[in-house]
PDB file of C-alpha atoms in Angstrom:
ATOM      1  CA  MET A   1      63.598  21.276  78.994  1.00 59.00           C
ATOM      2  CA  ALA A   2      63.844  17.778  77.581  1.00 64.00           C
ATOM      3  CA  PRO A   3      61.236  16.764  74.943  1.00 66.00           C
ATOM      4  CA  ARG A   4      58.523  14.361  75.960  1.00 71.00           C
ATOM      5  CA  PRO A   5      59.501  10.810  75.001  1.00 70.00           C
ATOM      6  CA  GLU A   6      57.402   9.025  72.403  1.00 72.00           C
ATOM      7  CA  ILE A   7      55.280   6.237  73.805  1.00 73.00           C
ATOM      8  CA  VAL A   8      54.460   3.410  71.404  1.00 71.00           C
ATOM      9  CA  ARG A   9      52.282   0.523  72.551  1.00 69.00           C
ATOM     10  CA  GLU A  10      52.239  -2.589  70.388  1.00 66.00           C
ATOM     11  CA  THR A  11      48.867  -4.326  70.079  1.00 63.00           C
ATOM     12  CA  SER A  12      49.061  -7.912  71.169  1.00 59.00           C
ATOM     13  CA  ALA A  13      47.813 -10.641  68.827  1.00 57.00           C
ATOM     14  CA  ALA A  14      45.633 -12.051  71.590  1.00 55.00           C
ATOM     15  CA  GLY A  15      43.652  -8.792  71.873  1.00 56.00           C
ATOM     16  CA  ALA A  16      43.222  -8.250  68.148  1.00 58.00           C
ATOM     17  CA  ILE A  17      39.669  -8.426  66.843  1.00 59.00           C
ATOM     18  CA  SER A  18      39.126 -10.410  63.679  1.00 62.00           C
ATOM     19  CA  VAL A  19      36.664  -8.510  61.479  1.00 62.00           C
ATOM     20  CA  GLU A  20      36.625 -10.906  58.565  1.00 67.00           C
ATOM     21  CA  GLN A  21      35.485 -14.461  59.191  1.00 71.00           C
ATOM     22  CA  ARG A  22      35.516 -17.198  56.599  1.00 76.00           C
ATOM     23  CA  LEU A  23      32.202 -19.021  56.264  1.00 76.00           C
ATOM     24  CA  SER A  24      32.010 -22.765  56.157  1.00 78.00           C
ATOM     25  CA  PHE A  25      30.817 -24.620  53.054  1.00 78.00           C
ATOM     26  CA  ALA A  26      27.485 -25.441  54.753  1.00 78.00           C
ATOM     27  CA  GLU A  27      26.893 -21.768  55.607  1.00 79.00           C
ATOM     28  CA  LEU A  28      27.731 -20.685  52.051  1.00 80.00           C
ATOM     29  CA  ALA A  29      25.374 -23.323  50.624  1.00 78.00           C
ATOM     30  CA  TYR A  30      22.569 -22.292  53.008  1.00 79.00           C
ATOM     31  CA  ARG A  31      22.800 -18.706  51.767  1.00 79.00           C
ATOM     32  CA  GLN A  32      21.948 -19.806  48.196  1.00 80.00           C
ATOM     33  CA  SER A  33      18.204 -19.376  47.647  1.00 80.00           C
ATOM     34  CA  TRP A  34      18.098 -21.610  44.554  1.00 81.00           C
ATOM     35  CA  LEU A  35      19.806 -24.409  46.481  1.00 85.00           C
ATOM     36  CA  ARG A  36      17.327 -24.221  49.373  1.00 88.00           C
ATOM     37  CA  LYS A  37      14.416 -24.366  46.911  1.00 86.00           C
ATOM     38  CA  ALA A  38      16.028 -27.295  45.088  1.00 88.00           C
ATOM     39  CA  VAL A  39      16.271 -29.176  48.388  1.00 91.00           C
ATOM     40  CA  VAL A  40      12.562 -28.501  49.081  1.00 91.00           C
ATOM     41  CA  LEU A  41      11.620 -29.760  45.603  1.00 90.00           C
ATOM     42  CA  ALA A  42      13.792 -32.847  46.017  1.00 92.00           C
ATOM     43  CA  ALA A  43      12.170 -33.599  49.387  1.00 94.00           C
ATOM     44  CA  LEU A  44       8.694 -33.274  47.847  1.00 94.00           C
ATOM     45  CA  ALA A  45       9.710 -35.611  45.003  1.00 92.00           C
ATOM     46  CA  VAL A  46      10.936 -38.183  47.528  1.00 94.00           C
ATOM     47  CA  VAL A  47       7.643 -37.991  49.466  1.00 94.00           C
ATOM     48  CA  TRP A  48       5.727 -38.355  46.182  1.00 92.00           C
ATOM     49  CA  GLU A  49       7.800 -41.416  45.185  1.00 92.00           C
ATOM     50  CA  ILE A  50       7.419 -43.081  48.591  1.00 92.00           C
ATOM     51  CA  TYR A  51       3.649 -42.511  48.709  1.00 92.00           C
ATOM     52  CA  GLY A  52       3.194 -43.779  45.124  1.00 90.00           C
ATOM     53  CA  ARG A  53       5.157 -46.966  45.870  1.00 91.00           C
ATOM     54  CA  TRP A  54       3.292 -47.472  49.134  1.00 92.00           C
ATOM     55  CA  LEU A  55      -0.113 -47.055  47.427  1.00 88.00           C
ATOM     56  CA  ASP A  56       0.969 -49.335  44.546  1.00 86.00           C
ATOM     57  CA  ASN A  57      -1.898 -48.235  42.294  1.00 87.00           C
ATOM     58  CA  PRO A  58      -0.617 -46.473  39.100  1.00 85.00           C
ATOM     59  CA  LEU A  59      -4.175 -45.882  37.913  1.00 86.00           C
ATOM     60  CA  LEU A  60      -4.909 -43.805  41.016  1.00 88.00           C
ATOM     61  CA  PHE A  61      -1.559 -42.235  41.912  1.00 90.00           C
ATOM     62  CA  PRO A  62       1.553 -42.993  39.832  1.00 90.00           C
ATOM     63  CA  THR A  63       5.020 -42.633  41.320  1.00 91.00           C
ATOM     64  CA  PHE A  64       7.279 -39.667  40.671  1.00 91.00           C
ATOM     65  CA  SER A  65       9.667 -41.779  38.567  1.00 91.00           C
ATOM     66  CA  ALA A  66       6.781 -43.057  36.380  1.00 91.00           C
ATOM     67  CA  THR A  67       5.541 -39.481  35.940  1.00 92.00           C
ATOM     68  CA  VAL A  68       9.003 -38.263  34.917  1.00 92.00           C
ATOM     69  CA  GLU A  69       9.283 -41.179  32.487  1.00 91.00           C
ATOM     70  CA  ALA A  70       5.909 -40.283  30.901  1.00 91.00           C
ATOM     71  CA  PHE A  71       6.928 -36.599  30.839  1.00 91.00           C
ATOM     72  CA  VAL A  72      10.202 -37.346  29.052  1.00 92.00           C
ATOM     73  CA  SER A  73       8.449 -39.658  26.588  1.00 91.00           C
ATOM     74  CA  SER A  74       5.829 -36.993  25.750  1.00 89.00           C
ATOM     75  CA  VAL A  75       8.501 -34.315  25.408  1.00 90.00           C
ATOM     76  CA  LEU A  76      10.561 -36.471  23.028  1.00 91.00           C
ATOM     77  CA  SER A  77       7.467 -37.268  20.950  1.00 90.00           C
ATOM     78  CA  GLY A  78       6.769 -33.528  20.677  1.00 87.00           C
ATOM     79  CA  GLU A  79       3.267 -33.783  22.148  1.00 88.00           C
ATOM     80  CA  ILE A  80       3.809 -31.768  25.343  1.00 89.00           C
ATOM     81  CA  PRO A  81       5.922 -29.031  23.663  1.00 91.00           C
ATOM     82  CA  ALA A  82       3.194 -28.549  21.022  1.00 90.00           C
ATOM     83  CA  LYS A  83       0.451 -28.343  23.685  1.00 89.00           C
ATOM     84  CA  ALA A  84       2.539 -26.020  25.864  1.00 90.00           C
ATOM     85  CA  LEU A  85       3.166 -23.735  22.895  1.00 91.00           C
ATOM     86  CA  ILE A  86      -0.574 -23.448  22.203  1.00 89.00           C
ATOM     87  CA  SER A  87      -1.248 -22.615  25.874  1.00 89.00           C
ATOM     88  CA  LEU A  88       1.550 -20.046  26.071  1.00 91.00           C
ATOM     89  CA  GLN A  89       0.448 -18.334  22.837  1.00 91.00           C
ATOM     90  CA  THR A  90      -3.110 -18.012  24.155  1.00 90.00           C
ATOM     91  CA  LEU A  91      -1.799 -16.805  27.513  1.00 91.00           C
ATOM     92  CA  ALA A  92       0.412 -14.176  25.849  1.00 92.00           C
ATOM     93  CA  ILE A  93      -2.548 -12.750  23.924  1.00 93.00           C
ATOM     94  CA  GLY A  94      -4.828 -12.549  26.975  1.00 92.00           C
ATOM     95  CA  TYR A  95      -2.063 -11.306  29.284  1.00 92.00           C
ATOM     96  CA  GLY A  96      -0.988  -8.604  26.817  1.00 94.00           C
ATOM     97  CA  ILE A  97      -4.533  -7.326  26.282  1.00 94.00           C
ATOM     98  CA  GLY A  98      -5.120  -7.346  30.051  1.00 93.00           C
ATOM     99  CA  ILE A  99      -1.962  -5.303  30.689  1.00 92.00           C
ATOM    100  CA  GLY A 100      -2.958  -2.786  27.999  1.00 93.00           C
ATOM    101  CA  LEU A 101      -6.457  -2.308  29.422  1.00 93.00           C
ATOM    102  CA  ALA A 102      -5.062  -2.070  32.967  1.00 92.00           C
ATOM    103  CA  ALA A 103      -2.632   0.653  31.840  1.00 90.00           C
ATOM    104  CA  LEU A 104      -5.495   2.568  30.219  1.00 91.00           C
ATOM    105  CA  LEU A 105      -7.726   2.360  33.312  1.00 91.00           C
ATOM    106  CA  THR A 106      -4.848   3.314  35.613  1.00 89.00           C
ATOM    107  CA  THR A 107      -3.963   6.324  33.451  1.00 87.00           C
ATOM    108  CA  LEU A 108      -7.569   7.512  33.619  1.00 88.00           C
ATOM    109  CA  ALA A 109      -7.651   6.940  37.387  1.00 87.00           C
ATOM    110  CA  ILE A 110      -4.464   8.923  37.977  1.00 82.00           C
ATOM    111  CA  GLY A 111      -5.496  11.741  35.657  1.00 78.00           C
ATOM    112  CA  SER A 112      -8.943  12.521  37.057  1.00 82.00           C
ATOM    113  CA  ARG A 113     -11.259  11.858  39.974  1.00 86.00           C
ATOM    114  CA  ILE A 114     -13.959  10.435  37.702  1.00 89.00           C
ATOM    115  CA  GLY A 115     -11.323   8.011  36.397  1.00 86.00           C
ATOM    116  CA  THR A 116     -10.565   6.947  39.973  1.00 88.00           C
ATOM    117  CA  ASP A 117     -14.270   6.438  40.653  1.00 89.00           C
ATOM    118  CA  LEU A 118     -14.606   4.437  37.433  1.00 90.00           C
ATOM    119  CA  LEU A 119     -11.704   2.127  38.318  1.00 89.00           C
ATOM    120  CA  GLU A 120     -12.853   1.626  41.914  1.00 88.00           C
ATOM    121  CA  THR A 121     -16.430   0.890  40.828  1.00 91.00           C
ATOM    122  CA  LEU A 122     -15.422  -1.550  38.085  1.00 90.00           C
ATOM    123  CA  THR A 123     -12.972  -3.411  40.309  1.00 89.00           C
ATOM    124  CA  ALA A 124     -15.554  -3.632  43.104  1.00 88.00           C
ATOM    125  CA  MET A 125     -18.028  -5.116  40.600  1.00 89.00           C
ATOM    126  CA  PHE A 126     -15.875  -7.506  38.587  1.00 88.00           C
ATOM    127  CA  ASN A 127     -12.785  -8.381  40.638  1.00 86.00           C
ATOM    128  CA  PRO A 128     -14.664 -10.756  42.990  1.00 86.00           C
ATOM    129  CA  LEU A 129     -16.280 -12.456  39.977  1.00 86.00           C
ATOM    130  CA  PRO A 130     -14.447 -15.739  39.172  1.00 84.00           C
ATOM    131  CA  ALA A 131     -13.208 -15.825  35.592  1.00 81.00           C
ATOM    132  CA  ILE A 132     -14.390 -19.390  35.129  1.00 79.00           C
ATOM    133  CA  ALA A 133     -17.961 -18.226  35.901  1.00 83.00           C
ATOM    134  CA  LEU A 134     -17.857 -16.139  32.711  1.00 85.00           C
ATOM    135  CA  LEU A 135     -17.164 -19.172  30.517  1.00 81.00           C
ATOM    136  CA  PRO A 136     -20.822 -19.829  29.585  1.00 82.00           C
ATOM    137  CA  LEU A 137     -21.232 -16.183  28.585  1.00 86.00           C
ATOM    138  CA  ALA A 138     -17.947 -16.261  26.668  1.00 84.00           C
ATOM    139  CA  LEU A 139     -19.123 -19.317  24.740  1.00 82.00           C
ATOM    140  CA  ILE A 140     -22.285 -17.462  23.671  1.00 85.00           C
ATOM    141  CA  TRP A 141     -20.396 -14.328  22.638  1.00 88.00           C
ATOM    142  CA  PHE A 142     -17.248 -15.776  21.041  1.00 84.00           C
ATOM    143  CA  GLY A 143     -18.134 -19.380  20.290  1.00 80.00           C
ATOM    144  CA  LEU A 144     -16.115 -22.508  20.956  1.00 76.00           C
ATOM    145  CA  GLY A 145     -12.653 -21.188  20.185  1.00 77.00           C
ATOM    146  CA  GLN A 146      -9.670 -19.157  21.289  1.00 81.00           C
ATOM    147  CA  GLY A 147     -11.701 -15.946  21.655  1.00 84.00           C
ATOM    148  CA  SER A 148     -13.621 -17.361  24.628  1.00 85.00           C
ATOM    149  CA  VAL A 149     -10.408 -18.320  26.432  1.00 86.00           C
ATOM    150  CA  VAL A 150      -8.803 -14.941  25.734  1.00 89.00           C
ATOM    151  CA  PHE A 151     -11.898 -13.198  27.116  1.00 90.00           C
ATOM    152  CA  VAL A 152     -11.731 -14.981  30.475  1.00 90.00           C
ATOM    153  CA  LEU A 153      -7.948 -14.473  30.576  1.00 91.00           C
ATOM    154  CA  VAL A 154      -8.334 -10.720  30.141  1.00 92.00           C
ATOM    155  CA  HIS A 155     -10.864 -10.680  32.966  1.00 91.00           C
ATOM    156  CA  SER A 156      -8.541 -12.601  35.298  1.00 90.00           C
ATOM    157  CA  VAL A 157      -5.540 -10.342  34.528  1.00 91.00           C
ATOM    158  CA  LEU A 158      -7.085  -6.883  34.236  1.00 91.00           C
ATOM    159  CA  TRP A 159      -8.338  -6.143  37.755  1.00 91.00           C
ATOM    160  CA  ALA A 160      -5.337  -7.463  39.679  1.00 90.00           C
ATOM    161  CA  ILE A 161      -2.864  -5.414  37.614  1.00 91.00           C
ATOM    162  CA  ALA A 162      -5.019  -2.256  37.553  1.00 91.00           C
ATOM    163  CA  LEU A 163      -5.601  -2.302  41.324  1.00 90.00           C
ATOM    164  CA  ASN A 164      -1.953  -2.859  42.224  1.00 90.00           C
ATOM    165  CA  THR A 165      -0.671  -0.309  39.705  1.00 90.00           C
ATOM    166  CA  HIS A 166      -3.101   2.339  40.897  1.00 89.00           C
ATOM    167  CA  ALA A 167      -2.231   1.638  44.541  1.00 89.00           C
ATOM    168  CA  GLY A 168       1.469   1.886  43.671  1.00 88.00           C
ATOM    169  CA  PHE A 169       1.121   5.319  42.049  1.00 87.00           C
ATOM    170  CA  ARG A 170      -1.015   6.603  44.916  1.00 87.00           C
ATOM    171  CA  SER A 171       1.581   5.496  47.463  1.00 86.00           C
ATOM    172  CA  VAL A 172       4.337   7.673  45.959  1.00 85.00           C
ATOM    173  CA  SER A 173       5.077  10.383  48.526  1.00 84.00           C
ATOM    174  CA  ASN A 174       4.672  14.074  47.758  1.00 85.00           C
ATOM    175  CA  THR A 175       8.225  14.624  48.965  1.00 86.00           C
ATOM    176  CA  LEU A 176       9.538  12.372  46.210  1.00 83.00           C
ATOM    177  CA  LYS A 177       7.431  14.196  43.627  1.00 82.00           C
ATOM    178  CA  MET A 178       8.733  17.554  44.876  1.00 85.00           C
ATOM    179  CA  VAL A 179      12.312  16.310  44.557  1.00 86.00           C
ATOM    180  CA  GLY A 180      11.618  15.441  40.929  1.00 83.00           C
ATOM    181  CA  LEU A 181      10.047  18.836  40.290  1.00 83.00           C
ATOM    182  CA  ASN A 182      13.028  20.588  41.900  1.00 85.00           C
ATOM    183  CA  TYR A 183      15.285  18.758  39.448  1.00 84.00           C
ATOM    184  CA  GLY A 184      13.257  20.191  36.577  1.00 80.00           C
ATOM    185  CA  LEU A 185      11.346  17.022  35.729  1.00 79.00           C
ATOM    186  CA  ARG A 186       7.896  17.563  34.235  1.00 75.00           C
ATOM    187  CA  ASN A 187       5.114  15.429  32.712  1.00 73.00           C
ATOM    188  CA  LEU A 188       6.490  12.275  31.037  1.00 76.00           C
ATOM    189  CA  SER A 189      10.020  12.765  32.381  1.00 80.00           C
ATOM    190  CA  LEU A 190       8.598  12.956  35.926  1.00 80.00           C
ATOM    191  CA  VAL A 191       6.533   9.807  35.358  1.00 80.00           C
ATOM    192  CA  ARG A 192       9.463   7.899  33.824  1.00 80.00           C
ATOM    193  CA  ALA A 193      12.150   8.979  36.329  1.00 82.00           C
ATOM    194  CA  ILE A 194      10.173   9.234  39.577  1.00 83.00           C
ATOM    195  CA  LEU A 195       6.652   7.783  39.547  1.00 83.00           C
ATOM    196  CA  ILE A 196       7.219   4.492  37.715  1.00 84.00           C
ATOM    197  CA  PRO A 197      10.361   3.468  39.689  1.00 85.00           C
ATOM    198  CA  ALA A 198       8.651   4.402  42.987  1.00 87.00           C
ATOM    199  CA  ALA A 199       5.491   2.477  42.101  1.00 87.00           C
ATOM    200  CA  PHE A 200       7.244  -0.441  40.416  1.00 88.00           C
ATOM    201  CA  PRO A 201       7.138  -2.849  43.423  1.00 89.00           C
ATOM    202  CA  SER A 202       3.325  -2.640  43.374  1.00 89.00           C
ATOM    203  CA  ILE A 203       3.237  -2.853  39.566  1.00 90.00           C
ATOM    204  CA  LEU A 204       5.407  -5.978  39.635  1.00 90.00           C
ATOM    205  CA  THR A 205       3.212  -7.523  42.333  1.00 91.00           C
ATOM    206  CA  GLY A 206       0.182  -6.916  40.122  1.00 90.00           C
ATOM    207  CA  LEU A 207       1.939  -8.511  37.153  1.00 92.00           C
ATOM    208  CA  LYS A 208       2.817 -11.596  39.225  1.00 92.00           C
ATOM    209  CA  VAL A 209      -0.697 -11.940  40.642  1.00 91.00           C
ATOM    210  CA  GLY A 210      -2.182 -11.405  37.177  1.00 90.00           C
ATOM    211  CA  TRP A 211       0.123 -14.059  35.689  1.00 91.00           C
ATOM    212  CA  ALA A 212      -0.874 -16.597  38.353  1.00 91.00           C
ATOM    213  CA  PHE A 213      -4.596 -15.892  37.849  1.00 90.00           C
ATOM    214  CA  ALA A 214      -4.222 -16.104  34.061  1.00 90.00           C
ATOM    215  CA  TRP A 215      -2.259 -19.378  34.122  1.00 90.00           C
ATOM    216  CA  ARG A 216      -4.734 -21.196  36.368  1.00 89.00           C
ATOM    217  CA  THR A 217      -7.708 -19.763  34.444  1.00 88.00           C
ATOM    218  CA  LEU A 218      -6.204 -20.881  31.129  1.00 88.00           C
ATOM    219  CA  ILE A 219      -5.700 -24.470  32.280  1.00 88.00           C
ATOM    220  CA  ALA A 220      -9.217 -24.584  33.768  1.00 86.00           C
ATOM    221  CA  ALA A 221     -10.778 -23.174  30.577  1.00 85.00           C
ATOM    222  CA  GLU A 222      -8.883 -25.637  28.381  1.00 84.00           C
ATOM    223  CA  LEU A 223     -10.034 -28.474  30.626  1.00 80.00           C
ATOM    224  CA  VAL A 224     -13.604 -27.530  29.743  1.00 73.00           C
ATOM    225  CA  PHE A 225     -13.492 -27.016  26.001  1.00 67.00           C
ATOM    226  CA  GLY A 226      -9.900 -26.792  24.784  1.00 60.00           C
ATOM    227  CA  VAL A 227      -9.067 -23.890  22.533  1.00 52.00           C
ATOM    228  CA  SER A 228     -10.678 -24.686  19.223  1.00 53.00           C
ATOM    229  CA  SER A 229     -13.344 -27.350  18.888  1.00 53.00           C
ATOM    230  CA  GLY A 230     -11.733 -30.263  20.655  1.00 57.00           C
ATOM    231  CA  SER A 231      -8.083 -29.273  20.383  1.00 66.00           C
ATOM    232  CA  GLY A 232      -6.047 -27.150  22.705  1.00 77.00           C
ATOM    233  CA  GLY A 233      -3.128 -26.795  25.057  1.00 85.00           C
ATOM    234  CA  LEU A 234      -2.008 -28.425  28.259  1.00 87.00           C
ATOM    235  CA  GLY A 235      -5.454 -28.364  29.850  1.00 87.00           C
ATOM    236  CA  TRP A 236      -6.894 -30.247  26.899  1.00 87.00           C
ATOM    237  CA  TYR A 237      -3.961 -32.707  27.022  1.00 89.00           C
ATOM    238  CA  ILE A 238      -4.810 -33.447  30.679  1.00 90.00           C
ATOM    239  CA  PHE A 239      -8.518 -33.795  29.867  1.00 87.00           C
ATOM    240  CA  GLU A 240      -7.933 -36.204  26.970  1.00 87.00           C
ATOM    241  CA  ASN A 241      -5.645 -38.442  29.004  1.00 88.00           C
ATOM    242  CA  ARG A 242      -8.087 -38.422  31.908  1.00 86.00           C
ATOM    243  CA  ASN A 243     -10.783 -39.768  29.566  1.00 84.00           C
ATOM    244  CA  ALA A 244      -8.376 -42.481  28.355  1.00 85.00           C
ATOM    245  CA  LEU A 245      -7.505 -43.357  31.993  1.00 85.00           C
ATOM    246  CA  GLU A 246      -3.845 -42.557  31.275  1.00 87.00           C
ATOM    247  CA  THR A 247      -3.251 -41.272  34.786  1.00 90.00           C
ATOM    248  CA  THR A 248       0.510 -41.143  34.353  1.00 91.00           C
ATOM    249  CA  ASN A 249       0.125 -38.797  31.378  1.00 90.00           C
ATOM    250  CA  VAL A 250      -2.341 -36.694  33.398  1.00 92.00           C
ATOM    251  CA  PHE A 251       0.338 -36.283  36.056  1.00 92.00           C
ATOM    252  CA  ALA A 252       2.900 -35.525  33.323  1.00 92.00           C
ATOM    253  CA  GLY A 253       0.628 -32.705  32.093  1.00 91.00           C
ATOM    254  CA  LEU A 254       0.231 -31.343  35.614  1.00 92.00           C
ATOM    255  CA  PHE A 255       3.982 -31.664  36.088  1.00 91.00           C
ATOM    256  CA  THR A 256       4.490 -29.519  32.965  1.00 92.00           C
ATOM    257  CA  VAL A 257       2.071 -26.876  34.274  1.00 92.00           C
ATOM    258  CA  ILE A 258       4.000 -26.744  37.560  1.00 91.00           C
ATOM    259  CA  MET A 259       7.387 -26.599  35.829  1.00 91.00           C
ATOM    260  CA  ILE A 260       6.308 -23.668  33.648  1.00 92.00           C
ATOM    261  CA  GLY A 261       4.941 -21.891  36.725  1.00 90.00           C
ATOM    262  CA  LEU A 262       8.209 -22.386  38.604  1.00 89.00           C
ATOM    263  CA  PHE A 263      10.217 -21.147  35.622  1.00 91.00           C
ATOM    264  CA  VAL A 264       8.165 -17.957  35.256  1.00 91.00           C
ATOM    265  CA  GLU A 265       8.261 -17.180  38.995  1.00 88.00           C
ATOM    266  CA  ASN A 266      11.874 -18.074  39.752  1.00 86.00           C
ATOM    267  CA  VAL A 267      13.583 -17.098  36.506  1.00 89.00           C
ATOM    268  CA  ILE A 268      11.615 -14.429  34.647  1.00 91.00           C
ATOM    269  CA  PHE A 269      10.066 -12.479  37.535  1.00 90.00           C
ATOM    270  CA  ALA A 270      13.109 -13.064  39.779  1.00 88.00           C
ATOM    271  CA  ASN A 271      15.405 -11.524  37.148  1.00 89.00           C
ATOM    272  CA  ILE A 272      13.040  -8.578  36.671  1.00 89.00           C
ATOM    273  CA  GLU A 273      13.086  -8.011  40.457  1.00 86.00           C
ATOM    274  CA  LYS A 274      16.868  -8.269  40.571  1.00 86.00           C
ATOM    275  CA  LYS A 275      17.395  -5.769  37.743  1.00 85.00           C
ATOM    276  CA  THR A 276      14.824  -3.248  38.932  1.00 84.00           C
ATOM    277  CA  ILE A 277      13.615  -2.916  42.517  1.00 79.00           C
ATOM    278  CA  ARG A 278      16.603  -4.676  44.151  1.00 79.00           C
ATOM    279  CA  ARG A 279      19.034  -2.689  42.030  1.00 78.00           C
ATOM    280  CA  TRP A 280      17.240   0.506  43.008  1.00 75.00           C
ATOM    281  CA  GLY A 281      17.518  -0.461  46.706  1.00 73.00           C
ATOM    282  CA  MET A 282      13.766  -0.840  47.214  1.00 71.00           C
ATOM    283  CA  GLN A 283      13.898  -4.488  48.289  1.00 66.00           C
ATOM    284  CA  HIS A 284      16.446  -6.623  50.135  1.00 59.00           C
TER     285      HIS A 284
END
């Protein structure tokens, strides 16, 4: 009996399916998040410039180019960097104390039911209270100085971080905890290897919300009384120039506040997200 002949069928080029497809330059550029945001910012700057030129009233609304010119002049003279440094130092103190107190309250809430009741009661009482409403009380307690600003900063940071951190730990599934226990993790090792990574998206959200609250509260508080008896950071710089009717410098101060906010959100927090929750596969 003759062996069965081998049958070989060549695939035609016309029927071949191309898996890999080269993207065009426009498609590659559109996939870059920083480039899309830069285009949005450029469009807003163009609208600002056009409206300022159309209004033609620098005392009321200076153009974008005049604002950038005033910003560069103040940066070169060292005035804006000095004011920004004062604001950031005050913010770091208030933000750090707020994070520490939030960690303490969250630890108590996770460890016992009375701690949970304490956190829920305090947040229900004080979280809806605007930080700026505590300024008169802060002035009585701490006087006209940095202590008053730090007090309202702690209030604006504490509740947002504590609530989000507590919610993050409570959302960790029992299955995940059991996996950690089956691997022999206990106490601090379980918290470090399982609970904190699982709750970190909520913790990071609390940190971002707390930062935003603290930054706006700081500028508002400095607008009222500076940091120390008539001197202060960026808020005081804006207030002084408003009194002198230097509207362009007022816009330069606001421009600095916005630039710092963009830097913190898109550089610092974006890198933390990239190296933690995106790396762990918890966010796309």
